Structures are given as structure tokens and as C-alpha cells.
PDB file of N, CA and C in Angstrom:
ATOM      1  N   UNK A 246      88.788 -21.261  98.828  1.00 82.00           N
ATOM      2  CA  UNK A 246      89.841 -21.626  99.770  1.00 82.00           C
ATOM      3  C   UNK A 246      90.235 -20.438 100.650  1.00 82.00           C
ATOM      4  N   UNK A 247      90.277 -19.248 100.051  1.00 84.00           N
ATOM      5  CA  UNK A 247      90.646 -18.058 100.814  1.00 84.00           C
ATOM      6  C   UNK A 247      89.610 -17.766 101.902  1.00 84.00           C
ATOM      7  N   UNK A 248      88.361 -18.102 101.628  1.00 87.00           N
ATOM      8  CA  UNK A 248      87.307 -17.886 102.622  1.00 87.00           C
ATOM      9  C   UNK A 248      87.556 -18.773 103.839  1.00 87.00           C
ATOM     10  N   UNK A 249      88.009 -20.001 103.626  1.00 88.00           N
ATOM     11  CA  UNK A 249      88.291 -20.902 104.747  1.00 88.00           C
ATOM     12  C   UNK A 249      89.445 -20.386 105.608  1.00 88.00           C
ATOM     13  N   UNK A 250      90.422 -19.800 104.957  1.00 87.00           N
ATOM     14  CA  UNK A 250      91.548 -19.227 105.716  1.00 87.00           C
ATOM     15  C   UNK A 250      91.050 -18.089 106.595  1.00 87.00           C
ATOM     16  N   UNK A 251      90.188 -17.228 106.063  1.00 91.00           N
ATOM     17  CA  UNK A 251      89.660 -16.125 106.852  1.00 91.00           C
ATOM     18  C   UNK A 251      88.760 -16.613 107.985  1.00 91.00           C
ATOM     19  N   UNK A 252      88.118 -17.741 107.818  1.00 93.00           N
ATOM     20  CA  UNK A 252      87.293 -18.299 108.893  1.00 93.00           C
ATOM     21  C   UNK A 252      88.153 -18.967 109.980  1.00 93.00           C
ATOM     22  N   UNK A 253      89.348 -19.399 109.630  1.00 94.00           N
ATOM     23  CA  UNK A 253      90.235 -20.016 110.626  1.00 94.00           C
ATOM     24  C   UNK A 253      90.797 -18.995 111.616  1.00 94.00           C
ATOM     25  N   UNK A 254      90.955 -17.761 111.182  1.00 93.00           N
ATOM     26  CA  UNK A 254      91.514 -16.726 112.077  1.00 93.00           C
ATOM     27  C   UNK A 254      90.627 -16.537 113.311  1.00 93.00           C
ATOM     28  N   UNK A 255      89.301 -16.324 113.179  1.00 94.00           N
ATOM     29  CA  UNK A 255      88.471 -16.211 114.378  1.00 94.00           C
ATOM     30  C   UNK A 255      88.414 -17.512 115.180  1.00 94.00           C
ATOM     31  N   UNK A 256      88.494 -18.637 114.482  1.00 96.00           N
ATOM     32  CA  UNK A 256      88.487 -19.913 115.183  1.00 96.00           C
ATOM     33  C   UNK A 256      89.712 -20.036 116.095  1.00 96.00           C
ATOM     34  N   UNK A 257      90.885 -19.689 115.584  1.00 96.00           N
ATOM     35  CA  UNK A 257      92.091 -19.708 116.412  1.00 96.00           C
ATOM     36  C   UNK A 257      92.003 -18.702 117.564  1.00 96.00           C
ATOM     37  N   UNK A 258      91.382 -17.563 117.313  1.00 97.00           N
ATOM     38  CA  UNK A 258      91.206 -16.557 118.361  1.00 97.00           C
ATOM     39  C   UNK A 258      90.312 -17.095 119.479  1.00 97.00           C
ATOM     40  N   UNK A 259      89.254 -17.782 119.115  1.00 97.00           N
ATOM     41  CA  UNK A 259      88.348 -18.346 120.122  1.00 97.00           C
ATOM     42  C   UNK A 259      89.048 -19.434 120.922  1.00 97.00           C
ATOM     43  N   UNK A 260      89.786 -20.296 120.246  1.00 97.00           N
ATOM     44  CA  UNK A 260      90.519 -21.362 120.949  1.00 97.00           C
ATOM     45  C   UNK A 260      91.572 -20.752 121.876  1.00 97.00           C
ATOM     46  N   UNK A 261      92.279 -19.750 121.390  1.00 97.00           N
ATOM     47  CA  UNK A 261      93.282 -19.082 122.228  1.00 97.00           C
ATOM     48  C   UNK A 261      92.655 -18.400 123.432  1.00 97.00           C
ATOM     49  N   UNK A 262      91.514 -17.765 123.233  1.00 97.00           N
ATOM     50  CA  UNK A 262      90.820 -17.108 124.345  1.00 97.00           C
ATOM     51  C   UNK A 262      90.335 -18.138 125.363  1.00 97.00           C
ATOM     52  N   UNK A 263      89.873 -19.288 124.895  1.00 97.00           N
ATOM     53  CA  UNK A 263      89.424 -20.338 125.822  1.00 97.00           C
ATOM     54  C   UNK A 263      90.589 -20.883 126.638  1.00 97.00           C
ATOM     55  N   UNK A 264      91.731 -21.075 125.996  1.00 96.00           N
ATOM     56  CA  UNK A 264      92.918 -21.558 126.733  1.00 96.00           C
ATOM     57  C   UNK A 264      93.371 -20.520 127.744  1.00 96.00           C
ATOM     58  N   UNK A 265      93.419 -19.253 127.330  1.00 96.00           N
ATOM     59  CA  UNK A 265      93.841 -18.200 128.238  1.00 96.00           C
ATOM     60  C   UNK A 265      92.872 -18.073 129.417  1.00 96.00           C
ATOM     61  N   UNK A 266      91.580 -18.147 129.152  1.00 95.00           N
ATOM     62  CA  UNK A 266      90.580 -18.039 130.220  1.00 95.00           C
ATOM     63  C   UNK A 266      90.685 -19.172 131.219  1.00 95.00           C
ATOM     64  N   UNK A 267      90.926 -20.372 130.736  1.00 93.00           N
ATOM     65  CA  UNK A 267      91.077 -21.490 131.679  1.00 93.00           C
ATOM     66  C   UNK A 267      92.366 -21.355 132.484  1.00 93.00           C
ATOM     67  N   UNK A 268      93.409 -20.785 131.896  1.00 91.00           N
ATOM     68  CA  UNK A 268      94.671 -20.597 132.626  1.00 91.00           C
ATOM     69  C   UNK A 268      94.507 -19.514 133.701  1.00 91.00           C
ATOM     70  N   UNK A 269      93.758 -18.467 133.402  1.00 90.00           N
ATOM     71  CA  UNK A 269      93.551 -17.387 134.365  1.00 90.00           C
ATOM     72  C   UNK A 269      92.715 -17.872 135.549  1.00 90.00           C
ATOM     73  N   UNK A 270      91.772 -18.737 135.314  1.00 88.00           N
ATOM     74  CA  UNK A 270      90.870 -19.205 136.366  1.00 88.00           C
ATOM     75  C   UNK A 270      91.411 -20.398 137.148  1.00 88.00           C
ATOM     76  N   UNK A 271      92.659 -20.774 136.934  1.00 82.00           N
ATOM     77  CA  UNK A 271      93.207 -21.942 137.626  1.00 82.00           C
ATOM     78  C   UNK A 271      93.297 -21.673 139.125  1.00 82.00           C
ATOM     79  N   UNK A 272      93.431 -22.729 139.901  1.00 73.00           N
ATOM     80  CA  UNK A 272      93.536 -22.615 141.355  1.00 73.00           C
ATOM     81  C   UNK A 272      94.913 -22.081 141.729  1.00 73.00           C
ATOM     82  N   UNK A 273      94.933 -21.054 142.542  1.00 69.00           N
ATOM     83  CA  UNK A 273      96.192 -20.416 142.915  1.00 69.00           C
ATOM     84  C   UNK A 273      96.542 -20.628 144.380  1.00 69.00           C
ATOM     85  N   UNK A 274      95.848 -21.491 145.074  1.00 67.00           N
ATOM     86  CA  UNK A 274      96.076 -21.636 146.516  1.00 67.00           C
ATOM     87  C   UNK A 274      97.426 -22.261 146.821  1.00 67.00           C
ATOM     88  N   UNK A 275      97.909 -23.155 145.997  1.00 68.00           N
ATOM     89  CA  UNK A 275      99.195 -23.820 146.267  1.00 68.00           C
ATOM     90  C   UNK A 275     100.327 -22.806 146.206  1.00 68.00           C
ATOM     91  N   UNK A 276     100.326 -21.949 145.211  1.00 66.00           N
ATOM     92  CA  UNK A 276     101.382 -20.948 145.075  1.00 66.00           C
ATOM     93  C   UNK A 276     101.375 -19.954 146.220  1.00 66.00           C
ATOM     94  N   UNK A 277     100.182 -19.583 146.694  1.00 75.00           N
ATOM     95  CA  UNK A 277     100.097 -18.625 147.789  1.00 75.00           C
ATOM     96  C   UNK A 277     100.675 -19.203 149.075  1.00 75.00           C
ATOM     97  N   UNK A 278     100.412 -20.476 149.333  1.00 78.00           N
ATOM     98  CA  UNK A 278     100.927 -21.099 150.548  1.00 78.00           C
ATOM     99  C   UNK A 278     102.448 -21.142 150.509  1.00 78.00           C
ATOM    100  N   UNK A 279     103.011 -21.519 149.377  1.00 77.00           N
ATOM    101  CA  UNK A 279     104.471 -21.574 149.259  1.00 77.00           C
ATOM    102  C   UNK A 279     105.077 -20.182 149.374  1.00 77.00           C
ATOM    103  N   UNK A 280     104.419 -19.183 148.800  1.00 83.00           N
ATOM    104  CA  UNK A 280     104.935 -17.825 148.872  1.00 83.00           C
ATOM    105  C   UNK A 280     104.896 -17.298 150.305  1.00 83.00           C
ATOM    106  N   UNK A 281     103.817 -17.579 151.026  1.00 86.00           N
ATOM    107  CA  UNK A 281     103.729 -17.132 152.414  1.00 86.00           C
ATOM    108  C   UNK A 281     104.748 -17.841 153.293  1.00 86.00           C
ATOM    109  N   UNK A 282     105.004 -19.121 153.033  1.00 87.00           N
ATOM    110  CA  UNK A 282     106.007 -19.850 153.805  1.00 87.00           C
ATOM    111  C   UNK A 282     107.392 -19.271 153.542  1.00 87.00           C
ATOM    112  N   UNK A 283     107.671 -18.918 152.307  1.00 87.00           N
ATOM    113  CA  UNK A 283     108.953 -18.303 151.979  1.00 87.00           C
ATOM    114  C   UNK A 283     109.105 -16.955 152.651  1.00 87.00           C
ATOM    115  N   UNK A 284     108.036 -16.175 152.705  1.00 90.00           N
ATOM    116  CA  UNK A 284     108.097 -14.883 153.375  1.00 90.00           C
ATOM    117  C   UNK A 284     108.320 -15.054 154.871  1.00 90.00           C
ATOM    118  N   UNK A 285     107.720 -16.075 155.479  1.00 92.00           N
ATOM    119  CA  UNK A 285     107.917 -16.334 156.906  1.00 92.00           C
ATOM    120  C   UNK A 285     109.373 -16.719 157.175  1.00 92.00           C
ATOM    121  N   UNK A 286     109.967 -17.521 156.310  1.00 91.00           N
ATOM    122  CA  UNK A 286     111.386 -17.880 156.478  1.00 91.00           C
ATOM    123  C   UNK A 286     112.270 -16.648 156.339  1.00 91.00           C
ATOM    124  N   UNK A 287     111.950 -15.776 155.395  1.00 91.00           N
ATOM    125  CA  UNK A 287     112.712 -14.542 155.213  1.00 91.00           C
ATOM    126  C   UNK A 287     112.609 -13.658 156.444  1.00 91.00           C
ATOM    127  N   UNK A 288     111.403 -13.511 156.972  1.00 91.00           N
ATOM    128  CA  UNK A 288     111.201 -12.674 158.160  1.00 91.00           C
ATOM    129  C   UNK A 288     111.951 -13.236 159.358  1.00 91.00           C
ATOM    130  N   UNK A 289     111.931 -14.568 159.540  1.00 91.00           N
ATOM    131  CA  UNK A 289     112.672 -15.188 160.638  1.00 91.00           C
ATOM    132  C   UNK A 289     114.175 -14.969 160.488  1.00 91.00           C
ATOM    133  N   UNK A 290     114.671 -15.072 159.278  1.00 88.00           N
ATOM    134  CA  UNK A 290     116.098 -14.868 159.050  1.00 88.00           C
ATOM    135  C   UNK A 290     116.506 -13.428 159.343  1.00 88.00           C
ATOM    136  N   UNK A 291     115.635 -12.473 159.020  1.00 87.00           N
ATOM    137  CA  UNK A 291     115.966 -11.072 159.269  1.00 87.00           C
ATOM    138  C   UNK A 291     115.886 -10.722 160.750  1.00 87.00           C
ATOM    139  N   UNK A 292     115.082 -11.459 161.526  1.00 86.00           N
ATOM    140  CA  UNK A 292     114.950 -11.173 162.949  1.00 86.00           C
ATOM    141  C   UNK A 292     116.062 -11.821 163.775  1.00 86.00           C
ATOM    142  N   UNK A 293     116.730 -12.841 163.234  1.00 83.00           N
ATOM    143  CA  UNK A 293     117.803 -13.497 163.984  1.00 83.00           C
ATOM    144  C   UNK A 293     118.954 -12.538 164.224  1.00 83.00           C
ATOM    145  N   UNK A 294     119.602 -12.724 165.361  1.00 71.00           N
ATOM    146  CA  UNK A 294     120.773 -11.894 165.664  1.00 71.00           C
ATOM    147  C   UNK A 294     121.948 -12.420 164.847  1.00 71.00           C
ATOM    148  N   UNK A 295     122.577 -11.536 164.130  1.00 68.00           N
ATOM    149  CA  UNK A 295     123.725 -11.914 163.315  1.00 68.00           C
ATOM    150  C   UNK A 295     125.004 -11.570 164.077  1.00 68.00           C
ATOM    151  N   UNK A 296     126.011 -12.423 164.016  1.00 68.00           N
ATOM    152  CA  UNK A 296     127.263 -12.092 164.698  1.00 68.00           C
ATOM    153  C   UNK A 296     127.909 -10.874 164.052  1.00 68.00           C
ATOM    154  N   UNK A 297     128.593 -10.108 164.864  1.00 69.00           N
ATOM    155  CA  UNK A 297     129.246  -8.903 164.358  1.00 69.00           C
ATOM    156  C   UNK A 297     130.388  -9.302 163.427  1.00 69.00           C
ATOM    157  N   UNK A 298     130.591  -8.511 162.420  1.00 66.00           N
ATOM    158  CA  UNK A 298     131.676  -8.777 161.475  1.00 66.00           C
ATOM    159  C   UNK A 298     133.008  -8.497 162.167  1.00 66.00           C
ATOM    160  N   UNK A 299     134.025  -9.285 161.883  1.00 67.00           N
ATOM    161  CA  UNK A 299     135.326  -9.039 162.505  1.00 67.00           C
ATOM    162  C   UNK A 299     135.902  -7.712 162.032  1.00 67.00           C
ATOM    163  N   UNK A 300     136.689  -7.078 162.909  1.00 67.00           N
ATOM    164  CA  UNK A 300     137.312  -5.805 162.547  1.00 67.00           C
ATOM    165  C   UNK A 300     138.333  -6.030 161.435  1.00 67.00           C
ATOM    166  N   UNK A 301     138.326  -5.171 160.442  1.00 68.00           N
ATOM    167  CA  UNK A 301     139.322  -5.323 159.381  1.00 68.00           C
ATOM    168  C   UNK A 301     140.710  -4.966 159.903  1.00 68.00           C
ATOM    169  N   UNK A 302     141.702  -5.484 159.257  1.00 69.00           N
ATOM    170  CA  UNK A 302     143.082  -5.188 159.667  1.00 69.00           C
ATOM    171  C   UNK A 302     143.320  -3.685 159.522  1.00 69.00           C
ATOM    172  N   UNK A 303     144.047  -3.096 160.470  1.00 70.00           N
ATOM    173  CA  UNK A 303     144.308  -1.650 160.369  1.00 70.00           C
ATOM    174  C   UNK A 303     145.131  -1.348 159.117  1.00 70.00           C
ATOM    175  N   UNK A 304     144.847  -0.219 158.522  1.00 70.00           N
ATOM    176  CA  UNK A 304     145.565   0.174 157.316  1.00 70.00           C
ATOM    177  C   UNK A 304     146.953   0.675 157.694  1.00 70.00           C
ATOM    178  N   UNK A 305     147.927   0.244 156.925  1.00 73.00           N
ATOM    179  CA  UNK A 305     149.305   0.696 157.154  1.00 73.00           C
ATOM    180  C   UNK A 305     149.655   1.717 156.078  1.00 73.00           C
ATOM    181  N   UNK A 306     150.344   2.777 156.460  1.00 69.00           N
ATOM    182  CA  UNK A 306     150.749   3.756 155.428  1.00 69.00           C
ATOM    183  C   UNK A 306     151.775   3.120 154.495  1.00 69.00           C
ATOM    184  N   UNK A 307     151.691   3.512 153.244  1.00 70.00           N
ATOM    185  CA  UNK A 307     152.623   3.000 152.255  1.00 70.00           C
ATOM    186  C   UNK A 307     153.795   3.972 152.170  1.00 70.00           C
ATOM    187  N   UNK A 308     154.988   3.448 152.451  1.00 69.00           N
ATOM    188  CA  UNK A 308     156.185   4.288 152.471  1.00 69.00           C
ATOM    189  C   UNK A 308     156.524   4.790 151.071  1.00 69.00           C
ATOM    190  N   UNK A 309     156.236   4.018 150.043  1.00 64.00           N
ATOM    191  CA  UNK A 309     156.575   4.409 148.674  1.00 64.00           C
ATOM    192  C   UNK A 309     155.782   5.632 148.242  1.00 64.00           C
ATOM    193  N   UNK A 310     154.530   5.730 148.636  1.00 55.00           N
ATOM    194  CA  UNK A 310     153.716   6.858 148.242  1.00 55.00           C
ATOM    195  C   UNK A 310     154.216   8.136 148.902  1.00 55.00           C
ATOM    196  N   UNK A 311     154.658   8.052 150.158  1.00 54.00           N
ATOM    197  CA  UNK A 311     155.148   9.232 150.861  1.00 54.00           C
ATOM    198  C   UNK A 311     156.451   9.726 150.236  1.00 54.00           C
ATOM    199  N   UNK A 312     157.345   8.814 149.845  1.00 58.00           N
ATOM    200  CA  UNK A 312     158.624   9.233 149.269  1.00 58.00           C
ATOM    201  C   UNK A 312     158.455   9.739 147.833  1.00 58.00           C
ATOM    202  N   UNK A 313     157.439   9.301 147.118  1.00 56.00           N
ATOM    203  CA  UNK A 313     157.227   9.733 145.751  1.00 56.00           C
ATOM    204  C   UNK A 313     156.723  11.169 145.691  1.00 56.00           C
ATOM    205  N   UNK A 314     155.994  11.602 146.723  1.00 57.00           N
ATOM    206  CA  UNK A 314     155.475  12.964 146.751  1.00 57.00           C
ATOM    207  C   UNK A 314     156.545  13.973 147.083  1.00 57.00           C
ATOM    208  N   UNK A 315     157.612  13.589 147.757  1.00 54.00           N
ATOM    209  CA  UNK A 315     158.662  14.526 148.173  1.00 54.00           C
ATOM    210  C   UNK A 315     159.499  15.009 147.038  1.00 54.00           C
TER     211      UNK A 315
END
């Protein structure tokens, strides 16, 4: 029985290698097209003119801080 267990280890290794090999050789053209389309959308978004951010409200001095230092 122990001999059968030792023979199963290489069998599982071969099956795992066959699954991995078929996964590596799969067709990748669909993913590349989607990735390139996403990059084109990103590039277009970066080239668009963005409106300027509104000026922040001017900072007002805090009267409490000035009187605390005196």
C-alpha cells in the first residue's frame, strides 16, 4: 500500500504540470485588447484640459493665538 502512495506523488505532479502548462499556453489576445483600450482611455483623460481649482478662502489670523503669546 505504501508503494501505491509513493507512486501517486509523481502522478499528481504530472497532472499538476499538465494543468499549469495548459493554463500558461491559453490565448491572451482578449486581455491585451481590453488592457490597451483601458490605457487609451487613461491617456485621453490625462490629455483633456481640466478646469482650474477654485481659490481657497483666504486665511484669517486667529485673535486668540496672538493674545495667548503676549
